[in-house]
Short mmCIF file of C-alpha atoms in Angstrom, two decimals:
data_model
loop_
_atom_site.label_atom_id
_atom_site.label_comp_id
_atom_site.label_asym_id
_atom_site.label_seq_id
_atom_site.Cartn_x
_atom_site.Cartn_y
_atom_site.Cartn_z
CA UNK N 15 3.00 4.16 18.42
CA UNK N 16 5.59 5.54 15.89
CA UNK N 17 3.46 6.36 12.49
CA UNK N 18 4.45 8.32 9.23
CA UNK N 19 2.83 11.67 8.63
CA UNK N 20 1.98 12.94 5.39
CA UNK N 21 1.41 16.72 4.33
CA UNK N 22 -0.70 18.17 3.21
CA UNK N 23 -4.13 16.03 3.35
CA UNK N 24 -5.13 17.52 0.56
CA UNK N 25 -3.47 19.37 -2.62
CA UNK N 26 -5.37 21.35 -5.60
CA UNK N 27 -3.42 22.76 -8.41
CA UNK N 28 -3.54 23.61 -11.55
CA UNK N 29 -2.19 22.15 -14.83
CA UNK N 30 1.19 22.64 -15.27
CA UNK N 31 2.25 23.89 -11.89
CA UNK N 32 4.73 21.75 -9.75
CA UNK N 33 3.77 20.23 -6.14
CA UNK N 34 5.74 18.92 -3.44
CA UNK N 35 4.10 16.07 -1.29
CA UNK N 36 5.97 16.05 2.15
CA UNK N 37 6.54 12.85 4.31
CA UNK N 38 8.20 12.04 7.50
CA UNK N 39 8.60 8.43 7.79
CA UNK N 40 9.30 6.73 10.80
CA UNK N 41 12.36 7.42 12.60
CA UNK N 42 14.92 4.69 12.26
CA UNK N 43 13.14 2.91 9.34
CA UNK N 44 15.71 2.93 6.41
CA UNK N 45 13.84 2.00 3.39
CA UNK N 46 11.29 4.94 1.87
CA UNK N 47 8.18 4.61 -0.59
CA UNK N 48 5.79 6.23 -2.36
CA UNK N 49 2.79 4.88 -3.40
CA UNK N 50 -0.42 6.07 -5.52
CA UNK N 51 -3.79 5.56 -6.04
CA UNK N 52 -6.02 6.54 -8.48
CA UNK N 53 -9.93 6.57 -7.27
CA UNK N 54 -11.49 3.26 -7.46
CA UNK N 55 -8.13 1.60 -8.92
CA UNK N 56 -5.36 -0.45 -7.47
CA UNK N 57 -2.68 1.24 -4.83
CA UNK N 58 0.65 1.59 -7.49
CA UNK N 59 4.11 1.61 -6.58
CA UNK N 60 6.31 4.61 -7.89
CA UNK N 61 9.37 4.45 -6.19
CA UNK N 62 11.56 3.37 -3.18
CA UNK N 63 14.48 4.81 -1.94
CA UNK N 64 17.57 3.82 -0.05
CA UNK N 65 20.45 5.43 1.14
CA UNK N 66 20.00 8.48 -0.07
CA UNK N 67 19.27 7.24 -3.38
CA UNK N 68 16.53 5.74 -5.76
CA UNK N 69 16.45 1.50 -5.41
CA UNK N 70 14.26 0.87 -7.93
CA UNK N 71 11.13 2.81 -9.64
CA UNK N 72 8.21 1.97 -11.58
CA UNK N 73 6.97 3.31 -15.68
CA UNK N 74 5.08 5.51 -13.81
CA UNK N 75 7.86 7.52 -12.47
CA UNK N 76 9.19 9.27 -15.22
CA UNK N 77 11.29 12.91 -15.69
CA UNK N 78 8.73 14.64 -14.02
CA UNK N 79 8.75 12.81 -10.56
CA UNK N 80 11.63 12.95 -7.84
CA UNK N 81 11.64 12.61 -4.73
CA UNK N 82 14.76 13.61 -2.09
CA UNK N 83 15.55 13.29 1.53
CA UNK N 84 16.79 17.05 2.14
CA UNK N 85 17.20 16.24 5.73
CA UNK N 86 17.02 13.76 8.55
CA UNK N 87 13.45 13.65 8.52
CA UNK N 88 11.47 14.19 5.37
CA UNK N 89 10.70 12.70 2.24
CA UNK N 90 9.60 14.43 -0.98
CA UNK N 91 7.94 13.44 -4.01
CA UNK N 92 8.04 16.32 -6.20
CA UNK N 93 5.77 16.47 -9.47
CA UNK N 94 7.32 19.13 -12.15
CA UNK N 95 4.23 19.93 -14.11
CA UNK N 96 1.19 18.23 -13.29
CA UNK N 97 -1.23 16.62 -15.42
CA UNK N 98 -5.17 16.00 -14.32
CA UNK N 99 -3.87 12.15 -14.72
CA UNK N 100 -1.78 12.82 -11.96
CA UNK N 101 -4.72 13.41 -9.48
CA UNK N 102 -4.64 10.62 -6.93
CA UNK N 103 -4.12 9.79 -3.37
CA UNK N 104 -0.31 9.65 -3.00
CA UNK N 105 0.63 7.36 0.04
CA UNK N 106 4.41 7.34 1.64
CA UNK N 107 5.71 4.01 3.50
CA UNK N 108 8.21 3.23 5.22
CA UNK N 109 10.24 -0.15 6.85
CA UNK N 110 13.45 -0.81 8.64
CA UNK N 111 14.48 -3.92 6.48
CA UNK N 112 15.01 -4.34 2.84
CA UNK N 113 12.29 -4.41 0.44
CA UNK N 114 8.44 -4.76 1.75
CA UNK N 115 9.11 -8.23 3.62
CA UNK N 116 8.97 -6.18 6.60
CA UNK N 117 5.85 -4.50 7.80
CA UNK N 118 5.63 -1.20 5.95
CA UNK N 119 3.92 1.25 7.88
CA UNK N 120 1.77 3.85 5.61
CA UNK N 121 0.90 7.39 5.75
CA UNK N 122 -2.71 8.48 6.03
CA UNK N 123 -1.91 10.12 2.18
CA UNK N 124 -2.30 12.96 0.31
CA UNK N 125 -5.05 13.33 -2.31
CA UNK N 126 -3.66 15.29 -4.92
CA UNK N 127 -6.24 17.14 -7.06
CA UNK N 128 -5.43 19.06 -10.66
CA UNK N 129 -7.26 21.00 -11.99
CA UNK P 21 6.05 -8.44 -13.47
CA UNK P 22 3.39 -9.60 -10.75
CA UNK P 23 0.42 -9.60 -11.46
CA UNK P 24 -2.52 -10.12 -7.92
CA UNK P 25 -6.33 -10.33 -9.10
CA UNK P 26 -8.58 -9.94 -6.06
CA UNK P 27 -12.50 -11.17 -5.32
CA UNK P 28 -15.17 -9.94 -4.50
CA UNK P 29 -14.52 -6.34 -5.03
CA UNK P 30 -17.50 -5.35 -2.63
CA UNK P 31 -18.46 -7.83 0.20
CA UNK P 32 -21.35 -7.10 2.41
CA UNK P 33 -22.43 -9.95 5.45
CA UNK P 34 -23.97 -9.48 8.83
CA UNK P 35 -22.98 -8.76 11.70
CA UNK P 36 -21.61 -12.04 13.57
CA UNK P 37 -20.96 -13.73 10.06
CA UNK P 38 -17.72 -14.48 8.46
CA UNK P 39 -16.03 -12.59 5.61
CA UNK P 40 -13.66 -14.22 3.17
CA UNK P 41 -11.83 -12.59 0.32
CA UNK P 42 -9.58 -13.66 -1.96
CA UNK P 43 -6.41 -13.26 -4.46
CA UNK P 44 -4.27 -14.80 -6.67
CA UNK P 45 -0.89 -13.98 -8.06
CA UNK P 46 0.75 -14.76 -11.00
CA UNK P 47 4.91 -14.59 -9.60
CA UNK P 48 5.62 -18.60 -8.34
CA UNK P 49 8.73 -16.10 -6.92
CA UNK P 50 6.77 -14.06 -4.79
CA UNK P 51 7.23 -14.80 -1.44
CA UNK P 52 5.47 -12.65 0.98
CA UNK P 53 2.16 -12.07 1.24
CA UNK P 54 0.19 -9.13 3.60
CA UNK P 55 -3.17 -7.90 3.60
CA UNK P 56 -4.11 -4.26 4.59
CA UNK P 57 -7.27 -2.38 5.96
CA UNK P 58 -7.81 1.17 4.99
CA UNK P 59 -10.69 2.74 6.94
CA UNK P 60 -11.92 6.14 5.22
CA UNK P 61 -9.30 9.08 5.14
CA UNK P 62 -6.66 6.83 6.57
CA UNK P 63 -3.82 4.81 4.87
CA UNK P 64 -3.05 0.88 4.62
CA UNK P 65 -2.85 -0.69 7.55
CA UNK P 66 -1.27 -4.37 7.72
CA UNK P 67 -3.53 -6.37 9.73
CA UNK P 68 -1.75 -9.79 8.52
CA UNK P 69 0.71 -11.38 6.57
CA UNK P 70 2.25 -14.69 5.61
CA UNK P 71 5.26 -15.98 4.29
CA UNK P 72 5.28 -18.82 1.82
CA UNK P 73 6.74 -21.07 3.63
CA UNK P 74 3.63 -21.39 5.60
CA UNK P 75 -0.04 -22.43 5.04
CA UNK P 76 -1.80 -20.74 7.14
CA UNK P 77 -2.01 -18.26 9.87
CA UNK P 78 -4.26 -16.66 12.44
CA UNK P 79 -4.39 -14.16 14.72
CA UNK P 80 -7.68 -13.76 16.91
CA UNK P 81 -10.73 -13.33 14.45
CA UNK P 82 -8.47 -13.07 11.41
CA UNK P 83 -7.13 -15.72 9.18
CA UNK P 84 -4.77 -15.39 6.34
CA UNK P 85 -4.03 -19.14 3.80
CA UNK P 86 -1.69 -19.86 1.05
CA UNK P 87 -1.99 -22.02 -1.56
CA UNK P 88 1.50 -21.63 -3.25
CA UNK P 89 1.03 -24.67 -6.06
CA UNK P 90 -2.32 -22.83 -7.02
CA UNK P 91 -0.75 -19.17 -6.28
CA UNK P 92 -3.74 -18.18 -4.40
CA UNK P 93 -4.61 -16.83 -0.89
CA UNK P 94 -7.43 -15.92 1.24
CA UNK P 95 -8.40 -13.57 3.93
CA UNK P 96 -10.95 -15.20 6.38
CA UNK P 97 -12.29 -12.77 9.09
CA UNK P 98 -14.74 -14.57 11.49
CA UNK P 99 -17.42 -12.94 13.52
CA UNK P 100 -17.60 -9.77 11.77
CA UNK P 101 -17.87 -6.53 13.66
CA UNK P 102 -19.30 -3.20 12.48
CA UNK P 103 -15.76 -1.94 13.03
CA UNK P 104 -14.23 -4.84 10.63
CA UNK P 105 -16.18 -2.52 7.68
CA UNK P 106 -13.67 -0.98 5.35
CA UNK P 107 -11.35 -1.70 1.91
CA UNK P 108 -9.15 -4.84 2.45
CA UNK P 109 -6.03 -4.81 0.17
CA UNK P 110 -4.08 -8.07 -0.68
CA UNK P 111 -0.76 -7.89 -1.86
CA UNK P 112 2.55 -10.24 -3.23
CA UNK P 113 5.85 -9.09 -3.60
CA UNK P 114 8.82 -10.98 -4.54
CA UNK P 115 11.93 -11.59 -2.13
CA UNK P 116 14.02 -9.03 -5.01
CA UNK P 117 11.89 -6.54 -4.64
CA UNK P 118 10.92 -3.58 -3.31
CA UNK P 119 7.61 -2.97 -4.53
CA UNK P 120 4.17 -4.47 -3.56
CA UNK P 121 1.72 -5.36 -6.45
CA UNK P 122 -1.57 -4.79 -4.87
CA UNK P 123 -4.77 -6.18 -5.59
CA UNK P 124 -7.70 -3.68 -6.39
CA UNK P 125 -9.28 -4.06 -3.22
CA UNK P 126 -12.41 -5.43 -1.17
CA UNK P 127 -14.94 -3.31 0.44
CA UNK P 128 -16.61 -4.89 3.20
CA UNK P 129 -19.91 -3.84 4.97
CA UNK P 130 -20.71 -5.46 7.91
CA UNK P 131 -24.47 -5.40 8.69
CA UNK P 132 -25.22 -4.67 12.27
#
C-alpha cells in the first residue's frame, strides 16, 4: 500500500538554528500538506501546496516557514530559526484531489524538539 | 473560521462494549466530515468519513452520523477490541478549503 514517509522521526536543535523536515508524499497525489501538533493539543494546519506553489496557509505560517518541492519526490518544510514554541510533531499529507475531500493519507511525523 | 469541539477527551470501556465519541462544528458550510486513528508513533489514519449529504454510515464495527441542522457528529465503534485502543481525531472542512480543523482528540482504552 502506497504511504508517505517522513524524515527524520525525530529532530533536536537548538534555538535559533534552522531545520528541514523532509517528506515524500505519495506518488501521483497532487495536493501537499503539512500539519502540526503540539503535545496534548489539537493537530493544526500550516500549509498546503499545489502546483508548485503555496494554496493557502494558516497564522501560523509566517516568514520563518517554507516549504518547496525541489524535485519529483520530496516535500520540505523548512523552519529559519527555531523557537522552543516550535517543538511539535510535524505531520505531512497528501491527496490526489483538491482540498481534503479526498482521503489524505498522513505521514507517521516528525517530532521536532528545541532546545 | 471552523471551529470542531470534541467529547470525551479520554474514553475507557471494556472489551466487547461500544465506544461513542463525539463533535460538533461551528461552519453550516463545512461539508465533509472524517475521523482518524493514530496508534502511538504513527500518523492519522482515516478510518471513516461522511459527506453531508448523508446521515449516516457504517462500515463493519464502525459507525460515523451527522446531524447537519444541529452541526454535530458521532463516532460509534461497536464491540470494542484491544486493538480499537488509541487517539480518535474528528475533523470538518469546508468544500473551499484546503485545510482540516481538527478536534483535540479522544483517547480510547479498551479493557480486555
Amino acid at each position: 500500500e502506497p504511504e508517505v514517509t517522513q524524515t527524520p522521526s525525530h529532530q533536536v536543535t537548538q534555538m535559533g538554528q534552522e531545520v528541514i523536515l523532509r517528506c515524500v508524499p505519495i506518488s501521483n497525489h497532487l495536493y501537499f500538506y503539512w500539519y502540526r501538533q503540539i503535545l496534548g493539543q489539537k493537530v493544526e494546519f500550516l500549509v498546503s501546496f499545489y502546483n508548485n506553489e503555496i494554496s493557502e496557509k494558516s497564522e501560523i505560517f509566517d516568514d520563518q516557514f517554507s516549504v518547496e518541492r525541489p524535485d519529483g519526490s520530496n516535500f520540505t518544510l523548512k523552519i529559519r530559526s527555531t523557537k522552543l514554541e516550535d517543538s511539535a510533531m510535524y505531520f505531512c499529507a497528501s491527496n490526489f484531489g483538491g482540498g481534503m475531500n479526498t482521503e489524505a493519507f498522513f505521514g507517521q511525523g516528525t517530532r521536532l524538539t528545541v532546545v | 473560521g471552523e471551529n470542531v469541539e470534541q467529547h470525551p477527551s479520554t474514553l475507557s470501556v471494556q472489551e466487547g462494549d461500544s465506544a461513542v465519541i463525539k463533535c460538533t462544528y461551528s461552519d453550516s458550510a463545512s461539508n465533509y466530515f472524517p475521523w482518524y486513528k493514530q496508534e502511538l508513533g504513527k500518523g492519522p489514519q482515516l478510518i471513516i468519513d461522511i459527506r453531508s449529504n448523508v446521515g449516516e454510515k457504517k462500515d463493519q464495527r464502525i459507525a460515523v452520523t451527522l446531524n447537519k441542522t444541529a452541526k454535530h457528529f458521532s463516532l460509534h465503534i461497536t464491540e470494542t477490541q484491544p486493538e480499537d485502543s488509541a487517539v480518535y481525531f474528528c475533523a470538518a472542512i469546508g468544500n473551499t478549503g484546503n485545510q482540516f480543523y481538527f478536534g483535540t482528540g479522544t483517547s480510547l482504552t479498551v479493557i480486555p
